[in-house]
Amino acid sequence: MSSDDLATLSIAAFDQVVDATSGFRSRPGQREMAQRIASALSGVTLGEHANPGKAITVIQAGTGVGKSAAYLSTTVAMALARKTRVVISTATVALQEQLMTKDLPALAAALETPFVFALAKGRGRYLCKLKLERLVGDGASDDLFEPDEDQPPPRNAFAKQLQGEDPEERRTKLYESLAVAVAGGKWDGDRDLLPEQPEPRDWSAVAAERHTCTARHCPRFRECSYYNARTKLAEAHVIVANHDLVLASLGRKALPELDNCLVVFDEGHHLPAVALDQFASSMDLSSLRWLDKLPKALHEVSEKIHVTLAQDVNTLAQQLKTALFDVGRMVMDLLNVNATGYDAVYRFKNGVLPDEFTDPITLIQGHAGGLSKALEALGAEVKLLAKEDPSQAVSCSLMYAKLGQLAPKLGSVLETSSLLLEHGPQPLAKWLKSDTSSGLVFLTAHACPIVPGDLLRQSLWSQVRGAVITSASLTSCGSFDYFLQEAGLVKLPHVSTLEVESPFNYRTQGELIVVETEADPKNAEAYTREMVGELLSDLSQVEHGALVLFTSRVQMKAAVDALPPALQEAVLVQGQMARGRLLATHQARVEAGYPSVIFGLQSFGEGLDLPGKLCETVFITKLPFSPPSDPVEEARSEWLKSVGRDPFSELVVPATGIKLLQWTGRAIRTEDDHATVICYDRRLLRMAFGRRMLQGLPPYAVSRRVGGVALAV
């Protein structure tokens, strides 16, 4: 089929979906988006080819465009015609649920060609039945799959202990209940389908992790929860995943090869941050008991399969533990750590380790490398034995799992120490951290690349042939430049951009009011005091639903503490209850005719859908600049300054502009909404960088409020 025919077929599918949608309102922007996708992806070459055609189209679709219908109908129809598949990657569970329960079923009902869709999850969200059997069977006393006690306990662990909950008793009850559910066919091993989510440390002991799995050599392979889910994915034409999973799966064949399918990145503005998280590394410097278990496990397994270890693992493990302890002691001195709640971060300037750290980190890298080789070699021998002698499959799987439980910790030490010692033209962010939130001192060392675009270009875009990247907030200050730079798409000839305007009439549906405070926002204490006074006055006028977005917990607490009794009953504060319950309470109050105001932080500034009376006013307490203490951002700013560039103009302003676009986007959610955005930060109008951000916002009617009087701008 020619590229023109593919494009025509895709648009016809879009029209078919539109015609099948009851109560549909014409949205020219949605059709423009569908046409761009159809034309861009129709010329893509999939599979092996000496000089393949590529296309990546970056589309900002304003609120209300209906972007999921536009990209689903076109990409799925095109993929079915080409006998390939579509991978849809999101950043949030909420969007995944919308796609799986609403959008894809609607598309399947509208298209003539049937297709199968499935949700992809990381393997750690599935049960390993072999581990569970071991824990609830005769071998329950074995430490083979015990929870990782080296990790900091959950923040609520001490509260539970005070209430008399015994961790061992809790775990025993959990594993027995899981075994009963699996045996009775009431549960398929998917953690997300449990009525109550287990503690992460309890679940880790039975999770189907890659390092503990012999795959086809496992005696439970045919009934494995994870591999059964993989089989369903293999049969699906459309796979819904998330950005973390897509990046983590590169080269591992857990998802379709990206050079042989179509890819959609919805909520694409998250990709750069996810890339940094994926390529960051850290190692524990204080919880080292696993290094006592590692040589013991290696010897036990080697003796059982009659293999001689090439390395002296006892000595290597002791040397590694000593080196890690020495570095931990140096960190304690450097951070002046104690166990009274003092948390600290120390970043190495310009990514250069001081001389006193270089030698011990080099020792750590060397010892960890030796142990890693021994672990990998023994694991390979265990797998080979399971393959050659199926009668030993059970014991081999258990031995492999015993080794595999220690592999992630060793891998983190090796990777982090290697990155800490790495030096190049572009420095890495390197820092040390202490955490005493659990009542104990946990010390960690970290390393992370500082330019996400380079990571994405090398690891992701080098493989992708045809992709759509979309979001309601890909432009900043009226331009795609910042996102293209951050995402590694600058100057790629096969990349195109399109901004599709929202169908909403922001000038008549909304208003943006900028309050002129006397205090300078840089003077945090005076500004917060004045802002809170203005906010409380405005909150007293709320009739239905409203949302207040704060830039810090300190700022939010100041507002909560100042609430008069008349407003206390109307305010719901993020963190006081589960998010779903809070939103349900808010909706119930508004529907009952009572005023209700949500106080929230950054996570409530994105993805929150409160149409109509649920949110008639959005209050922005301050421009949402990121905290200046983030080690990766600090390191990147330092590097940019060293090469004569301006990090504030190049990074800080556009990043804040995107957040501000998201925050203001909570106000108007449908064509029938009327809402007001009130920003208390005068810099939005007074400063050049504020006016830059304003250019990237929807075309609200803007006014300035001085002394309670609104003045047109």
XYZ file of C-alpha atoms in Angstrom:
713
model
C 0.000 0.000 0.000
C 1.398 3.415 -0.974
C 2.017 6.159 1.571
C -0.872 8.185 0.096
C -3.201 5.209 0.474
C -2.082 4.702 4.091
C -2.710 8.366 4.886
C -6.153 8.248 3.271
C -7.038 5.061 5.144
C -5.976 6.607 8.469
C -8.057 9.736 7.971
C -11.021 7.598 6.936
C -10.671 5.716 10.235
C -10.622 9.012 12.114
C -13.832 10.114 10.344
C -15.403 6.765 11.172
C -14.641 7.231 14.868
C -15.994 10.780 14.807
C -19.222 9.640 13.158
C -19.653 6.916 15.786
C -19.217 9.325 18.717
C -22.557 10.398 20.144
C -22.898 14.093 20.927
C -19.671 14.877 19.095
C -18.789 18.544 18.654
C -16.770 19.520 15.604
C -13.146 20.230 16.531
C -11.077 21.479 13.586
C -7.902 21.153 15.653
C -8.531 17.460 16.232
C -8.838 16.816 12.513
C -5.707 18.889 11.864
C -3.868 16.697 14.357
C -5.153 13.493 12.732
C -4.102 14.713 9.294
C -0.592 15.551 10.503
C -0.186 12.101 12.061
C -1.493 10.348 8.961
C 0.777 12.247 6.578
C 3.866 12.028 8.807
C 3.701 8.300 9.577
C 2.526 7.080 6.170
C 6.033 7.402 4.729
C 7.820 5.575 7.544
C 9.863 2.455 6.678
C 9.563 -0.347 9.233
C 11.813 -3.372 9.677
C 15.225 -4.021 8.174
C 16.193 -1.441 5.574
C 19.480 0.107 4.497
C 18.103 3.649 4.432
C 14.753 3.680 6.266
C 12.307 6.558 6.174
C 11.731 8.085 9.619
C 9.208 10.546 11.023
C 8.646 11.976 14.480
C 5.847 14.496 14.771
C 5.613 16.638 17.916
C 2.098 17.938 18.513
C 0.913 20.216 21.276
C -2.838 19.727 21.536
C -4.589 22.196 23.798
C -7.119 21.091 26.388
C -10.334 19.894 24.767
C -8.825 18.965 21.384
C -9.461 15.258 21.966
C -5.942 14.139 21.170
C -6.361 10.482 22.180
C -9.111 9.949 19.583
C -6.952 11.656 16.951
C -3.831 9.562 17.512
C -5.580 6.271 18.309
C -7.764 6.151 15.213
C -4.965 7.093 12.805
C -2.102 5.028 14.218
C -4.150 1.897 14.910
C -5.742 1.895 11.462
C -2.352 2.420 9.837
C -0.725 -0.301 11.949
C -3.457 -2.817 11.104
C -3.065 -2.050 7.407
C 0.716 -2.509 7.663
C 0.370 -5.642 9.832
C 2.403 -4.088 12.588
C 1.641 -2.823 16.090
C 1.266 0.380 18.085
C 2.914 1.102 21.426
C 1.245 3.912 23.372
C 3.344 5.253 26.219
C 1.954 7.499 28.965
C 3.311 9.117 32.122
C 0.378 8.548 34.478
C -1.772 5.637 35.606
C -4.865 7.809 35.142
C -4.285 8.135 31.389
C -3.503 4.428 31.082
C -6.817 3.630 32.746
C -8.643 6.059 30.439
C -7.096 4.439 27.361
C -7.791 0.875 28.516
C -11.317 1.343 29.864
C -12.728 4.086 27.639
C -10.785 5.185 24.547
C -9.616 1.839 23.143
C -12.943 0.031 23.701
C -14.682 2.925 21.904
C -12.226 2.670 19.021
C -12.681 -1.101 18.803
C -16.446 -0.616 18.571
C -16.092 1.984 15.803
C -13.497 0.328 13.528
C -14.525 -2.432 11.136
C -11.233 -4.321 11.554
C -11.050 -6.013 14.969
C -7.944 -5.563 17.088
C -6.648 -6.622 20.499
C -5.212 -4.235 23.079
C -3.323 -4.921 26.301
C -1.614 -3.110 29.168
C 2.122 -3.659 29.680
C 3.601 -3.506 33.183
C 7.011 -4.030 34.695
C 7.657 -7.614 35.751
C 8.050 -6.561 39.389
C 4.284 -6.032 39.514
C 3.684 -9.762 38.987
C 3.942 -12.674 41.406
C 6.670 -15.318 41.229
C 4.760 -18.489 42.160
C 7.953 -20.412 42.883
C 9.017 -17.842 45.498
C 5.560 -17.846 47.060
C 5.520 -21.649 47.267
C 8.884 -21.557 49.003
C 7.697 -19.019 51.571
C 4.459 -20.800 52.501
C 5.849 -24.338 52.177
C 8.322 -26.386 54.179
C 11.184 -24.063 53.301
C 9.602 -20.962 54.781
C 12.354 -20.685 57.353
C 15.002 -20.375 54.646
C 16.290 -16.833 54.073
C 16.111 -17.351 50.307
C 13.367 -14.839 49.622
C 13.333 -12.763 52.784
C 12.359 -9.087 52.482
C 15.186 -6.631 52.016
C 15.826 -5.446 55.553
C 18.675 -3.201 54.433
C 16.225 -0.728 52.958
C 14.894 2.160 55.094
C 11.616 1.134 56.717
C 8.433 2.829 55.469
C 7.707 6.165 57.109
C 4.676 4.660 58.840
C 6.532 1.549 60.045
C 7.132 2.823 63.570
C 3.517 3.919 63.926
C 2.407 0.403 62.987
C 4.809 -1.134 65.478
C 3.408 1.097 68.203
C -0.044 -0.184 67.281
C 1.176 -3.731 67.912
C 1.614 -4.947 64.329
C 4.327 -7.592 64.088
C 6.117 -7.514 60.693
C 6.709 -11.280 60.605
C 3.087 -12.005 61.434
C 1.942 -9.525 58.775
C 4.140 -11.132 56.141
C 3.028 -14.653 57.034
C -0.632 -13.685 56.734
C 0.030 -11.913 53.441
C 1.842 -14.820 51.794
C -0.717 -17.346 52.988
C -3.581 -15.222 51.655
C -1.803 -14.821 48.288
C -1.253 -18.569 48.063
C -4.934 -19.259 48.778
C -6.038 -16.701 46.172
C -3.757 -18.177 43.500
C -4.695 -21.785 44.284
C -8.393 -20.961 44.178
C -8.115 -19.226 40.829
C -9.362 -15.958 42.332
C -6.183 -14.032 41.506
C -3.812 -14.241 38.552
C -0.723 -12.790 40.244
C -1.118 -9.166 39.125
C -0.300 -7.014 42.153
C -2.538 -4.181 40.934
C -5.589 -6.449 41.143
C -5.191 -7.109 44.863
C -7.940 -5.484 46.967
C -5.278 -4.027 49.274
C -1.730 -3.192 48.221
C 0.998 -4.919 50.283
C 3.983 -3.108 51.775
C 6.665 -2.778 49.050
C 9.237 -4.625 51.176
C 6.838 -7.524 51.757
C 5.982 -7.754 48.061
C 9.648 -7.670 46.999
C 10.126 -11.156 48.446
C 7.620 -12.673 45.974
C 7.988 -10.340 42.985
C 8.918 -11.783 39.576
C 12.137 -9.796 39.172
C 14.423 -10.298 36.167
C 17.532 -11.080 38.210
C 15.830 -13.965 40.044
C 14.172 -15.594 37.026
C 15.384 -18.557 34.947
C 12.533 -17.962 32.475
C 11.881 -21.066 30.356
C 13.978 -23.216 32.662
C 11.681 -22.526 35.626
C 9.247 -25.367 36.461
C 6.467 -22.789 36.897
C 7.144 -21.093 33.561
C 3.912 -22.251 31.897
C 1.813 -20.847 34.735
C 3.966 -17.766 35.401
C 1.915 -14.612 35.940
C 4.449 -12.397 34.201
C 5.048 -14.609 31.165
C 1.323 -15.210 30.729
C 0.943 -11.429 30.592
C 3.821 -11.314 28.068
C 1.956 -13.844 25.919
C -1.094 -11.587 25.891
C 1.127 -8.667 24.875
C 2.529 -10.708 22.004
C -1.022 -11.232 20.733
C -2.009 -7.552 21.057
C -2.097 -5.083 18.187
C -2.046 -2.116 20.587
C 0.085 -2.062 23.741
C -0.347 0.586 26.418
C 2.807 1.139 28.496
C 4.516 3.980 30.358
C 7.641 6.017 29.640
C 9.672 4.286 32.376
C 8.891 0.840 31.006
C 9.612 1.808 27.392
C 13.035 3.218 28.270
C 13.865 0.390 30.687
C 12.878 -2.219 28.067
C 15.178 -0.955 25.309
C 17.108 -3.943 24.008
C 15.333 -6.454 26.278
C 12.482 -7.551 23.967
C 9.800 -7.023 26.598
C 8.011 -4.742 24.120
C 7.926 -4.723 20.301
C 11.118 -3.555 18.600
C 10.710 0.185 18.123
C 12.068 0.077 14.564
C 9.220 -2.231 13.563
C 6.139 -0.577 15.071
C 4.481 2.814 15.500
C 4.929 4.625 18.819
C 2.856 7.301 20.554
C 4.235 9.191 23.535
C 1.269 10.883 25.212
C 2.101 13.235 28.085
C 5.375 13.519 26.188
C 6.651 16.489 28.168
C 7.674 13.987 30.881
C 10.144 12.132 28.643
C 13.279 14.169 29.510
C 12.778 13.783 33.272
C 12.065 10.057 32.907
C 15.261 9.658 30.868
C 17.339 11.237 33.638
C 15.723 8.954 36.221
C 16.409 5.892 34.071
C 20.083 6.666 33.652
C 20.729 7.849 37.213
C 22.423 5.508 39.651
C 22.916 5.333 43.405
C 24.598 3.059 45.931
C 23.951 2.465 49.613
C 26.854 3.273 51.926
C 25.345 2.322 55.267
C 23.294 -0.901 54.911
C 25.896 -3.504 54.040
C 24.619 -6.779 55.505
C 23.996 -8.078 51.995
C 27.770 -8.303 51.554
C 27.873 -10.939 54.279
C 25.193 -12.949 52.458
C 26.767 -12.686 48.996
C 29.879 -14.886 49.428
C 27.871 -17.380 51.468
C 25.303 -17.669 48.652
C 28.023 -17.996 46.003
C 29.744 -20.794 47.909
C 26.506 -22.665 48.643
C 25.428 -22.626 45.022
C 28.875 -23.447 43.636
C 29.148 -26.466 45.951
C 25.692 -27.737 44.983
C 26.453 -27.659 41.262
C 30.111 -28.697 41.719
C 31.641 -25.582 40.152
C 34.841 -23.971 41.425
C 34.708 -20.204 41.847
C 37.462 -18.427 39.946
C 37.622 -15.551 42.454
C 38.209 -15.397 46.195
C 34.738 -14.026 46.857
C 35.140 -13.952 50.647
C 38.083 -11.593 50.397
C 36.481 -9.510 47.638
C 33.265 -9.091 49.632
C 35.141 -8.108 52.788
C 37.293 -5.641 50.853
C 34.223 -4.142 49.200
C 32.439 -3.829 52.533
C 35.479 -2.125 54.083
C 35.785 0.311 51.175
C 32.076 1.177 51.312
C 32.298 1.615 55.089
C 35.325 3.924 54.692
C 33.473 6.089 52.186
C 30.409 6.118 54.427
C 32.516 7.351 57.332
C 33.960 10.113 55.146
C 30.427 11.087 54.122
C 29.317 11.204 57.762
C 32.125 13.622 58.519
C 31.497 15.679 55.397
C 27.756 16.040 56.026
C 28.054 16.279 59.818
C 25.311 13.678 60.073
C 23.585 12.638 63.263
C 20.405 10.660 63.904
C 18.304 13.541 65.195
C 16.614 14.320 61.901
C 19.443 16.076 60.101
C 19.275 15.399 56.359
C 21.864 16.819 53.997
C 23.066 16.776 50.408
C 26.621 17.479 49.255
C 27.295 17.892 45.545
C 30.745 17.621 44.025
C 31.368 20.822 42.045
C 31.909 20.368 38.329
C 31.436 16.628 38.799
C 34.995 16.242 40.104
C 35.679 13.935 43.055
C 38.141 15.219 45.656
C 41.386 13.247 45.794
C 40.481 11.667 49.132
C 37.395 10.051 47.531
C 39.027 8.847 44.312
C 41.089 5.974 45.758
C 38.309 4.370 47.867
C 35.771 4.723 45.031
C 38.310 3.096 42.678
C 38.673 0.222 45.150
C 34.872 -0.107 45.319
C 34.655 -0.298 41.536
C 37.369 -2.954 41.340
C 36.012 -5.187 44.100
C 32.427 -4.868 42.831
C 33.593 -5.730 39.319
C 35.266 -8.918 40.546
C 32.211 -10.015 42.494
C 29.943 -9.183 39.571
C 31.974 -11.420 37.244
C 31.781 -14.268 39.760
C 28.027 -13.813 40.172
C 27.372 -13.692 36.422
C 29.567 -16.736 35.725
C 27.903 -18.832 38.428
C 24.427 -17.745 37.316
C 25.252 -18.833 33.761
C 26.370 -22.250 35.056
C 23.101 -22.670 36.973
C 21.049 -21.842 33.880
C 23.117 -24.248 31.785
C 22.531 -27.061 34.284
C 18.768 -26.410 34.266
C 18.796 -26.576 30.470
C 20.863 -29.784 30.276
C 19.150 -31.587 33.161
C 15.426 -30.687 33.448
C 15.099 -32.912 36.518
C 17.024 -30.259 38.431
C 14.887 -27.364 37.188
C 13.308 -26.636 40.573
C 16.573 -26.583 42.524
C 18.307 -24.574 39.776
C 15.530 -21.985 39.748
C 15.780 -21.608 43.526
C 19.563 -21.309 43.385
C 19.400 -18.762 40.569
C 16.866 -16.730 42.527
C 19.109 -16.813 45.575
C 21.953 -15.328 43.541
C 19.677 -12.932 41.684
C 18.328 -11.284 44.825
C 21.791 -9.874 45.479
C 22.508 -8.843 41.867
C 20.692 -5.456 41.885
C 22.623 -4.204 44.927
C 25.940 -5.288 43.463
C 24.986 -3.816 40.098
C 24.128 -0.480 41.698
C 27.498 -0.341 43.445
C 29.386 -1.159 40.252
C 27.407 1.264 38.080
C 27.467 4.137 40.584
C 31.170 3.829 41.357
C 31.932 3.745 37.619
C 29.882 6.894 36.999
C 31.464 8.656 39.979
C 34.898 8.024 38.452
C 33.814 9.020 34.943
C 35.165 12.288 33.539
C 34.405 13.773 30.154
C 33.739 17.024 28.301
C 30.253 17.110 29.809
C 30.327 16.520 33.584
C 27.917 14.325 35.490
C 25.980 15.354 38.562
C 27.589 13.604 41.542
C 26.381 13.957 45.104
C 26.122 12.419 48.563
C 22.981 12.282 50.667
C 21.932 11.444 54.207
C 18.362 10.451 55.106
C 17.239 10.175 58.728
C 13.479 10.195 58.137
C 13.140 6.633 59.451
C 14.989 7.394 62.693
C 18.133 5.687 61.379
C 20.904 7.183 59.260
C 20.983 6.035 55.632
C 23.828 7.292 53.456
C 23.867 7.115 49.673
C 26.113 8.221 46.809
C 24.573 9.281 43.501
C 25.595 9.979 39.911
C 23.490 11.106 36.961
C 23.969 12.523 33.444
C 22.812 16.130 33.178
C 21.545 16.449 29.584
C 18.453 14.292 28.918
C 18.418 15.105 25.217
C 21.712 13.299 24.622
C 20.414 10.204 26.431
C 17.169 10.107 24.448
C 18.869 10.704 21.117
C 21.345 7.877 21.672
C 19.090 5.307 23.318
C 15.568 5.976 22.012
C 15.403 8.050 18.848
C 18.175 6.007 17.221
C 15.736 3.064 17.277
C 12.362 4.718 16.628
C 11.145 4.882 12.999
C 7.704 6.444 13.375
C 6.435 8.294 16.443
C 3.915 10.817 17.690
C 4.825 12.904 20.735
C 1.888 14.812 22.140
C 0.810 16.725 25.223
C -1.090 19.847 26.179
C 2.196 21.424 27.307
C 5.084 20.917 24.892
C 5.683 24.565 24.123
C 7.124 27.017 26.584
C 6.953 30.776 26.242
C 5.281 30.222 22.863
C 7.975 27.985 21.334
C 8.831 24.267 20.926
C 12.558 25.047 21.240
C 12.945 24.088 24.897
C 11.183 20.730 24.563
C 13.022 19.800 21.362
C 16.336 20.544 23.083
C 15.454 18.618 26.236
C 14.088 15.655 24.272
C 17.087 15.360 21.935
C 15.102 16.220 18.814
C 16.838 19.443 17.769
C 18.060 19.545 14.162
C 16.817 16.058 13.319
C 15.558 16.358 9.728
C 12.646 13.936 10.199
C 11.119 15.863 13.140
C 8.114 18.145 12.602
C 6.069 20.227 15.046
C 2.450 21.326 15.178
C 0.567 23.413 17.712
C -3.164 22.717 17.737
C -5.192 25.353 19.549
C -7.794 24.418 22.124
C -11.404 24.744 20.940
C -12.135 26.792 24.066
C -12.639 30.547 23.832
C -10.355 31.596 26.663
C -11.085 35.321 26.268
C -14.755 34.832 27.005
C -14.560 31.730 29.184
C -11.695 32.745 31.414
C -9.828 35.560 33.091
C -6.283 35.800 34.435
C -5.813 38.224 37.326
C -2.300 39.114 38.507
C -2.241 40.502 42.045
C 0.297 43.234 42.787
C 1.727 42.492 46.224
C 3.887 45.046 47.963
C 6.332 42.384 49.078
C 8.872 41.067 46.588
C 8.349 37.318 45.940
C 12.091 36.877 46.516
C 11.519 37.911 50.137
C 9.840 34.612 51.008
C 8.699 35.406 54.545
C 7.161 38.816 53.823
C 5.704 37.661 50.519
C 4.094 34.550 51.994
C 2.545 36.595 54.793
C 1.020 39.107 52.353
C 0.027 36.451 49.814
C -1.773 34.394 52.460
C -3.741 37.454 53.537
C -4.845 38.119 49.946
C -5.630 34.430 49.420
C -7.826 34.150 52.503
C -9.777 37.201 51.404
C -10.324 35.647 47.963
C -11.250 32.250 49.401
C -14.083 33.812 51.367
C -15.687 34.634 48.005
C -15.609 31.054 46.669
C -19.129 29.759 46.027
C -18.461 26.322 44.560
C -15.146 24.580 43.800
C -11.628 26.012 43.726
C -8.015 24.846 43.586
C -5.044 26.494 45.298
C -1.597 25.482 44.056
C 1.432 26.028 46.284
C 5.121 25.844 45.417
C 6.226 24.340 48.756
C 4.899 22.548 51.819
C 6.110 25.418 53.995
C 4.017 27.853 51.998
C 0.971 25.570 52.106
C 1.319 25.063 55.853
C 1.409 28.834 56.395
C -1.921 29.137 54.572
C -3.453 26.194 56.451
C -2.362 27.602 59.813
C -3.925 30.984 58.958
C -7.331 29.610 57.959
C -10.159 31.142 60.003
C -12.784 28.734 61.421
C -15.245 29.740 58.701
C -12.883 28.420 55.991
C -11.402 25.407 57.748
C -14.433 23.240 56.979
C -14.268 24.154 53.290
C -10.576 23.338 52.715
C -9.203 19.912 51.743
C -5.414 19.615 51.986
C -3.320 17.294 49.836
C -1.853 14.540 52.002
C -4.607 14.542 54.612
C -6.299 11.662 52.801
C -5.775 9.536 49.697
C -6.003 11.493 46.442
C -9.059 9.609 45.173
C -10.916 10.062 48.425
C -10.031 13.755 48.573
C -11.349 14.376 45.054
C -14.525 12.393 45.779
C -15.104 14.421 48.956
C -14.572 17.639 47.017
C -17.070 16.617 44.345
C -19.656 15.557 46.909
C -19.390 18.893 48.721
C -19.772 20.932 45.536
C -22.687 18.832 44.295
C -24.371 19.290 47.678
C -24.126 23.076 47.240
C -21.270 23.722 49.652
C -18.048 25.589 48.813
C -14.970 23.337 48.621
C -11.329 24.345 48.135
C -8.422 21.982 47.438
C -4.944 22.934 48.660
C -2.323 21.125 46.554
C 1.311 21.022 45.487
C 2.988 20.353 42.127
C 1.378 16.944 41.534
C -2.075 18.564 41.720
C -1.054 21.103 39.084
C -1.109 18.491 36.333
C -3.632 15.867 35.292
C -6.347 17.038 37.669
C -9.673 17.194 35.800
C -12.258 19.300 37.675
C -14.779 20.564 35.118
C -17.624 23.016 35.681
C -18.394 24.039 39.236
C -15.738 21.695 40.607
C -13.113 24.320 39.819
C -14.293 27.821 39.021
C -11.102 29.452 40.319
C -7.448 28.412 40.280
C -5.220 30.291 42.722
C -1.485 30.251 41.925
C 0.405 31.319 45.013
C 3.765 31.854 43.304
C 5.404 31.178 39.951
C 6.329 27.457 40.047
C 10.113 27.669 39.880
C 11.802 24.398 40.840
C 13.646 24.367 44.171
C 17.213 25.591 43.551
C 18.703 22.700 45.516
C 18.178 19.857 43.021
C 21.677 18.381 42.452
C 21.136 17.568 38.768
C 19.797 21.030 37.952
C 22.569 22.628 40.000
C 25.202 20.648 38.114
C 23.691 21.507 34.754
C 23.478 25.206 35.569
C 27.093 25.130 36.729
C 28.183 23.517 33.459
C 26.209 25.955 31.292
C 27.767 28.917 33.089
C 31.224 27.429 32.556
C 30.669 27.399 28.774
C 29.245 30.943 28.690
C 25.536 30.128 28.582
C 22.706 31.489 30.748
C 20.938 28.654 32.641
C 18.174 30.933 33.939
C 17.065 32.009 30.483
C 17.831 28.688 28.791
C 16.479 26.245 31.377
C 14.751 27.787 34.380
C 12.357 30.139 32.598
C 11.108 27.677 29.939
C 10.770 24.859 32.507
C 8.725 27.146 34.749
C 6.699 28.285 31.749
C 5.624 24.706 31.063
C 4.579 24.206 34.687
C 2.630 27.455 34.631
C 0.842 26.325 31.472
C -0.100 23.093 33.240
C -1.268 24.902 36.368
C -3.459 27.359 34.508
C -4.788 24.404 32.493
C -6.706 23.203 35.552
C -9.160 26.107 35.139
C -11.115 25.459 31.933
C -11.809 21.834 31.036
C -14.868 21.985 28.720
C -16.486 24.319 26.203
C -19.060 25.274 28.840
C -16.678 26.152 31.685
C -16.134 29.664 32.973
C -13.221 30.103 35.344
C -10.758 32.586 36.774
C -7.035 32.170 37.375
C -5.577 34.377 40.107
C -1.780 34.603 40.331
C -0.276 36.428 43.307
C 3.197 36.706 41.769
C 3.572 40.206 40.281
C 6.650 39.094 38.311
C 4.334 37.556 35.714
C 3.630 41.094 34.425
C 6.526 43.117 35.787
C 9.536 41.064 34.744
C 10.698 40.222 31.224
C 10.888 36.507 32.070
C 7.319 36.661 33.422
C 6.036 38.243 30.241
C 7.884 35.501 28.329
C 5.928 32.882 30.274
C 2.698 34.799 29.722
C 3.182 34.495 25.943
C 2.927 30.725 26.272
C -0.387 30.740 28.175
C -3.855 30.525 26.598
C -5.224 33.936 25.515
C -7.055 34.782 28.735
C -8.391 38.269 29.345
C -5.607 39.585 31.601
C -5.982 42.187 34.339
C -3.851 43.533 37.167
C -5.218 43.894 40.717
C -3.777 46.668 42.822
C -5.149 47.337 46.299
C -8.263 45.319 45.521
C -8.962 47.212 42.274
C -8.757 45.342 38.932
C -7.057 47.233 36.083
C -7.035 46.061 32.477
C -3.642 45.224 30.977
